[in-house]
Amino acid sequence: MARVSQAHLDARRRQILDGASVCFARNGFHATSMQDVLKEVDLSAGAVYRYFSGKEELIAAIVGEVLDEVRESFEEEGRHIPPPAPDILVSSVFGRVHTSREYLTVDGRPAFPRLVIQVWTETLRNPELAAILSEGYGGVREAWGRIVVAYQEAGMMRSDVAPDHVARTMIAVVLGFLVQQSLFGPAPVEVLRDGLRALMSVSPPLSGA
């Protein structure tokens, strides 16, 4: 029997994760059955169950993959001394993660923002998924915190604010932008970049003005 290459295995796993992502984004986690996933990816049950035991493993893999990608992207940007300004850094990371999944669509619209909302909903009733999400966000916060420290050391950012407070705020900005896309439709990453740049330029009014 011919040995299956690792590239083939990786491509098949990608096919399953992408199909499941579209299903979850379209109908939500609980309304999606494994049969729906099988139909979406056009594979047999045996082919899919070779990689994942069920929906829980699928969604955990999807969440872990996205958060790892976000964390690694921030860590990569953080290696620059000093790191890029927040408007450039955040839009670059968001654009990278979003672009890598733009081929996944539901009704002609990007699936990724809708998938994020579905994942959040599921974490409210799934302790195991909540733990994975919490650990992943912890890694992203730590990566952002190190970037904030680098800003402060370079004199680019005030030093009297805890780095974790800034990290949480920037994560909230990105998540809020995702929510807007899920509710109101796609928006280019330049909207996020330009909005952050404008906020960064705010200065107190002149005395006596």
mmCIF file of C-alpha atoms in Angstrom:
data_model
loop_
_atom_site.group_PDB
_atom_site.id
_atom_site.type_symbol
_atom_site.label_atom_id
_atom_site.label_comp_id
_atom_site.label_asym_id
_atom_site.label_seq_id
_atom_site.Cartn_x
_atom_site.Cartn_y
_atom_site.Cartn_z
ATOM 1 C CA MET A 1 0.000 0.000 0.000
ATOM 2 C CA ALA A 2 1.384 3.414 -0.956
ATOM 3 C CA ARG A 3 2.298 5.571 1.992
ATOM 4 C CA VAL A 4 0.248 8.753 2.307
ATOM 5 C CA SER A 5 2.457 11.846 2.379
ATOM 6 C CA GLN A 6 2.388 14.348 5.228
ATOM 7 C CA ALA A 7 1.413 17.025 2.736
ATOM 8 C CA HIS A 8 -1.679 14.991 1.823
ATOM 9 C CA LEU A 9 -2.583 14.498 5.487
ATOM 10 C CA ASP A 10 -2.151 18.207 6.193
ATOM 11 C CA ALA A 11 -4.276 19.154 3.181
ATOM 12 C CA ARG A 12 -7.041 16.781 4.235
ATOM 13 C CA ARG A 13 -7.010 18.155 7.784
ATOM 14 C CA ARG A 14 -7.191 21.686 6.361
ATOM 15 C CA GLN A 15 -10.134 20.673 4.181
ATOM 16 C CA ILE A 16 -12.028 19.346 7.202
ATOM 17 C CA LEU A 17 -11.296 22.369 9.391
ATOM 18 C CA ASP A 18 -12.330 24.782 6.644
ATOM 19 C CA GLY A 19 -15.556 22.907 5.968
ATOM 20 C CA ALA A 20 -16.419 22.764 9.648
ATOM 21 C CA SER A 21 -15.663 26.489 9.994
ATOM 22 C CA VAL A 22 -18.156 27.309 7.253
ATOM 23 C CA CYS A 23 -20.801 25.052 8.810
ATOM 24 C CA PHE A 24 -20.376 26.559 12.282
ATOM 25 C CA ALA A 25 -20.416 30.102 10.888
ATOM 26 C CA ARG A 26 -23.542 29.389 8.852
ATOM 27 C CA ASN A 27 -25.707 27.584 11.408
ATOM 28 C CA GLY A 28 -23.986 27.754 14.769
ATOM 29 C CA PHE A 29 -22.383 24.940 16.720
ATOM 30 C CA HIS A 30 -25.470 23.189 18.073
ATOM 31 C CA ALA A 31 -27.452 23.361 14.847
ATOM 32 C CA THR A 32 -24.552 21.789 12.937
ATOM 33 C CA SER A 33 -24.270 18.014 12.893
ATOM 34 C CA MET A 34 -21.292 15.919 11.903
ATOM 35 C CA GLN A 35 -23.378 14.871 8.912
ATOM 36 C CA ASP A 36 -23.469 18.524 7.858
ATOM 37 C CA VAL A 37 -19.692 18.661 8.071
ATOM 38 C CA LEU A 38 -19.322 15.443 6.058
ATOM 39 C CA LYS A 39 -21.570 16.875 3.351
ATOM 40 C CA GLU A 40 -19.684 20.182 3.298
ATOM 41 C CA VAL A 41 -16.266 18.561 2.878
ATOM 42 C CA ASP A 42 -17.567 15.743 0.662
ATOM 43 C CA LEU A 43 -15.740 13.038 2.629
ATOM 44 C CA SER A 44 -16.738 9.776 4.262
ATOM 45 C CA ALA A 45 -17.263 9.499 7.996
ATOM 46 C CA GLY A 46 -14.171 7.334 8.275
ATOM 47 C CA ALA A 47 -12.015 9.943 6.534
ATOM 48 C CA VAL A 48 -13.162 12.698 8.884
ATOM 49 C CA TYR A 49 -13.127 10.688 12.112
ATOM 50 C CA ARG A 50 -9.541 9.717 11.379
ATOM 51 C CA TYR A 51 -8.664 13.295 12.286
ATOM 52 C CA PHE A 52 -11.380 14.440 14.694
ATOM 53 C CA SER A 53 -13.626 12.512 17.063
ATOM 54 C CA GLY A 54 -16.507 14.971 16.802
ATOM 55 C CA LYS A 55 -17.678 18.575 16.794
ATOM 56 C CA GLU A 56 -15.974 19.401 20.088
ATOM 57 C CA GLU A 57 -12.552 18.466 18.743
ATOM 58 C CA LEU A 58 -13.222 20.350 15.535
ATOM 59 C CA ILE A 59 -14.154 23.622 17.180
ATOM 60 C CA ALA A 60 -11.309 23.307 19.703
ATOM 61 C CA ALA A 61 -8.853 22.836 16.832
ATOM 62 C CA ILE A 62 -10.261 25.831 14.955
ATOM 63 C CA VAL A 63 -10.065 28.089 18.010
ATOM 64 C CA GLY A 64 -6.576 26.931 18.962
ATOM 65 C CA GLU A 65 -5.286 27.465 15.436
ATOM 66 C CA VAL A 66 -6.610 31.020 15.155
ATOM 67 C CA LEU A 67 -5.335 32.102 18.568
ATOM 68 C CA ASP A 68 -1.924 30.567 17.942
ATOM 69 C CA GLU A 69 -1.716 32.440 14.652
ATOM 70 C CA VAL A 70 -2.656 35.734 16.292
ATOM 71 C CA ARG A 71 -0.168 35.238 19.140
ATOM 72 C CA GLU A 72 2.647 34.253 16.776
ATOM 73 C CA SER A 73 1.926 37.277 14.572
ATOM 74 C CA PHE A 74 2.154 39.665 17.518
ATOM 75 C CA GLU A 75 5.327 37.980 18.725
ATOM 76 C CA GLU A 76 6.858 38.340 15.265
ATOM 77 C CA GLU A 77 5.985 42.036 15.112
ATOM 78 C CA GLY A 78 7.271 42.475 18.658
ATOM 79 C CA ARG A 79 10.765 41.407 17.619
ATOM 80 C CA HIS A 80 11.212 44.740 15.869
ATOM 81 C CA ILE A 81 12.928 47.349 18.035
ATOM 82 C CA PRO A 82 10.910 49.404 18.529
ATOM 83 C CA PRO A 83 7.749 47.601 17.390
ATOM 84 C CA PRO A 84 5.535 49.214 14.727
ATOM 85 C CA ALA A 85 3.064 51.772 16.076
ATOM 86 C CA PRO A 86 -0.265 50.282 17.270
ATOM 87 C CA ASP A 87 -2.239 51.350 14.200
ATOM 88 C CA ILE A 88 0.223 49.614 11.878
ATOM 89 C CA LEU A 89 0.759 46.583 14.099
ATOM 90 C CA VAL A 90 -2.890 45.822 14.853
ATOM 91 C CA SER A 91 -4.071 46.303 11.279
ATOM 92 C CA SER A 92 -1.184 44.189 9.992
ATOM 93 C CA VAL A 93 -1.947 41.275 12.309
ATOM 94 C CA PHE A 94 -5.699 41.506 11.774
ATOM 95 C CA GLY A 95 -5.228 41.714 8.020
ATOM 96 C CA ARG A 96 -2.933 38.683 8.032
ATOM 97 C CA VAL A 97 -5.323 36.494 10.023
ATOM 98 C CA HIS A 98 -8.391 37.676 8.130
ATOM 99 C CA THR A 99 -6.807 37.386 4.695
ATOM 100 C CA SER A 100 -5.649 33.832 5.358
ATOM 101 C CA ARG A 101 -9.336 32.861 5.703
ATOM 102 C CA GLU A 102 -11.021 35.167 3.204
ATOM 103 C CA TYR A 103 -11.733 32.225 0.899
ATOM 104 C CA LEU A 104 -14.186 30.926 3.521
ATOM 105 C CA THR A 105 -17.577 32.508 2.863
ATOM 106 C CA VAL A 106 -21.210 32.146 3.888
ATOM 107 C CA ASP A 107 -23.813 33.630 1.559
ATOM 108 C CA GLY A 108 -21.089 35.574 -0.204
ATOM 109 C CA ARG A 109 -19.783 37.192 2.991
ATOM 110 C CA PRO A 110 -16.655 36.337 4.997
ATOM 111 C CA ALA A 111 -17.268 33.430 7.350
ATOM 112 C CA PHE A 112 -14.562 34.288 9.870
ATOM 113 C CA PRO A 113 -16.333 37.145 11.732
ATOM 114 C CA ARG A 114 -19.498 35.047 12.060
ATOM 115 C CA LEU A 115 -17.448 32.085 13.232
ATOM 116 C CA VAL A 116 -15.929 34.184 16.019
ATOM 117 C CA ILE A 117 -19.395 35.101 17.304
ATOM 118 C CA GLN A 118 -20.485 31.460 17.248
ATOM 119 C CA VAL A 119 -17.375 30.440 19.198
ATOM 120 C CA TRP A 120 -18.069 33.030 21.884
ATOM 121 C CA THR A 121 -21.630 31.773 22.220
ATOM 122 C CA GLU A 122 -20.454 28.198 22.617
ATOM 123 C CA THR A 123 -17.890 29.083 25.303
ATOM 124 C CA LEU A 124 -20.737 30.204 27.574
ATOM 125 C CA ARG A 125 -21.926 26.592 27.879
ATOM 126 C CA ASN A 126 -18.781 24.618 27.092
ATOM 127 C CA PRO A 127 -16.202 24.752 29.938
ATOM 128 C CA GLU A 128 -13.561 22.897 27.929
ATOM 129 C CA LEU A 129 -13.782 25.316 25.029
ATOM 130 C CA ALA A 130 -13.852 28.236 27.466
ATOM 131 C CA ALA A 131 -10.583 26.963 28.968
ATOM 132 C CA ILE A 132 -8.966 26.747 25.512
ATOM 133 C CA LEU A 133 -10.152 30.248 24.657
ATOM 134 C CA SER A 134 -8.955 31.621 27.986
ATOM 135 C CA GLU A 135 -5.513 30.085 27.565
ATOM 136 C CA GLY A 136 -5.250 31.358 24.004
ATOM 137 C CA TYR A 137 -6.271 34.886 24.902
ATOM 138 C CA GLY A 138 -3.814 34.770 27.774
ATOM 139 C CA GLY A 139 -1.032 34.113 25.283
ATOM 140 C CA VAL A 140 -2.189 36.982 23.064
ATOM 141 C CA ARG A 141 -2.361 39.340 26.065
ATOM 142 C CA GLU A 142 1.153 38.391 27.119
ATOM 143 C CA ALA A 143 2.472 39.004 23.605
ATOM 144 C CA TRP A 144 0.742 42.390 23.486
ATOM 145 C CA GLY A 145 1.982 43.217 26.980
ATOM 146 C CA ARG A 146 5.577 42.698 25.870
ATOM 147 C CA ILE A 147 4.983 45.006 22.913
ATOM 148 C CA VAL A 148 3.606 47.687 25.235
ATOM 149 C CA VAL A 149 6.704 47.403 27.439
ATOM 150 C CA ALA A 150 8.825 47.902 24.310
ATOM 151 C CA TYR A 151 6.781 51.014 23.444
ATOM 152 C CA GLN A 152 7.299 52.373 26.930
ATOM 153 C CA GLU A 153 11.022 51.667 26.920
ATOM 154 C CA ALA A 154 11.339 53.430 23.560
ATOM 155 C CA GLY A 155 9.449 56.466 24.875
ATOM 156 C CA MET A 156 6.600 55.885 22.441
ATOM 157 C CA MET A 157 3.939 55.382 25.098
ATOM 158 C CA ARG A 158 3.340 56.775 28.556
ATOM 159 C CA SER A 159 4.775 54.539 31.250
ATOM 160 C CA ASP A 160 2.204 55.103 34.011
ATOM 161 C CA VAL A 161 -0.316 52.632 32.533
ATOM 162 C CA ALA A 162 -0.075 48.901 33.185
ATOM 163 C CA PRO A 163 0.914 47.043 29.968
ATOM 164 C CA ASP A 164 -1.863 44.501 30.508
ATOM 165 C CA HIS A 165 -4.456 47.292 30.541
ATOM 166 C CA VAL A 166 -3.286 48.430 27.121
ATOM 167 C CA ALA A 167 -3.186 44.830 25.871
ATOM 168 C CA ARG A 168 -6.782 44.204 26.934
ATOM 169 C CA THR A 169 -7.908 47.434 25.286
ATOM 170 C CA MET A 170 -6.254 46.649 21.968
ATOM 171 C CA ILE A 171 -7.712 43.141 21.963
ATOM 172 C CA ALA A 172 -11.126 44.695 22.630
ATOM 173 C CA VAL A 173 -10.664 46.996 19.618
ATOM 174 C CA VAL A 174 -9.963 44.059 17.311
ATOM 175 C CA LEU A 175 -12.827 41.968 18.690
ATOM 176 C CA GLY A 176 -15.180 44.911 18.359
ATOM 177 C CA PHE A 177 -14.162 45.355 14.736
ATOM 178 C CA LEU A 178 -14.907 41.669 14.139
ATOM 179 C CA VAL A 179 -18.337 42.047 15.733
ATOM 180 C CA GLN A 180 -19.123 44.984 13.462
ATOM 181 C CA GLN A 181 -18.189 42.944 10.419
ATOM 182 C CA SER A 182 -20.370 40.081 11.561
ATOM 183 C CA LEU A 183 -23.373 42.355 12.152
ATOM 184 C CA PHE A 184 -23.005 44.987 9.434
ATOM 185 C CA GLY A 185 -20.895 43.405 6.709
ATOM 186 C CA PRO A 186 -17.276 43.459 5.581
ATOM 187 C CA ALA A 187 -15.043 46.476 6.068
ATOM 188 C CA PRO A 188 -11.450 46.894 4.869
ATOM 189 C CA VAL A 189 -8.684 46.676 7.446
ATOM 190 C CA GLU A 190 -7.776 50.270 6.570
ATOM 191 C CA VAL A 191 -10.846 51.352 8.564
ATOM 192 C CA LEU A 192 -9.306 49.837 11.694
ATOM 193 C CA ARG A 193 -5.875 51.271 10.911
ATOM 194 C CA ASP A 194 -7.126 54.789 10.211
ATOM 195 C CA GLY A 195 -9.425 54.832 13.235
ATOM 196 C CA LEU A 196 -6.600 53.836 15.570
ATOM 197 C CA ARG A 197 -4.295 56.390 13.960
ATOM 198 C CA ALA A 198 -6.834 59.154 14.540
ATOM 199 C CA LEU A 199 -7.340 58.157 18.184
ATOM 200 C CA MET A 200 -3.587 58.098 18.715
ATOM 201 C CA SER A 201 -3.389 61.689 17.483
ATOM 202 C CA VAL A 202 -5.837 63.068 20.056
ATOM 203 C CA SER A 203 -4.273 65.672 22.311
ATOM 204 C CA PRO A 204 -5.740 67.748 25.144
ATOM 205 C CA PRO A 205 -7.114 71.189 24.182
ATOM 206 C CA LEU A 206 -4.859 74.158 24.610
ATOM 207 C CA SER A 207 -5.145 75.857 27.986
ATOM 208 C CA GLY A 208 -7.720 78.609 27.926
ATOM 209 C CA ALA A 209 -9.222 77.474 24.656
#
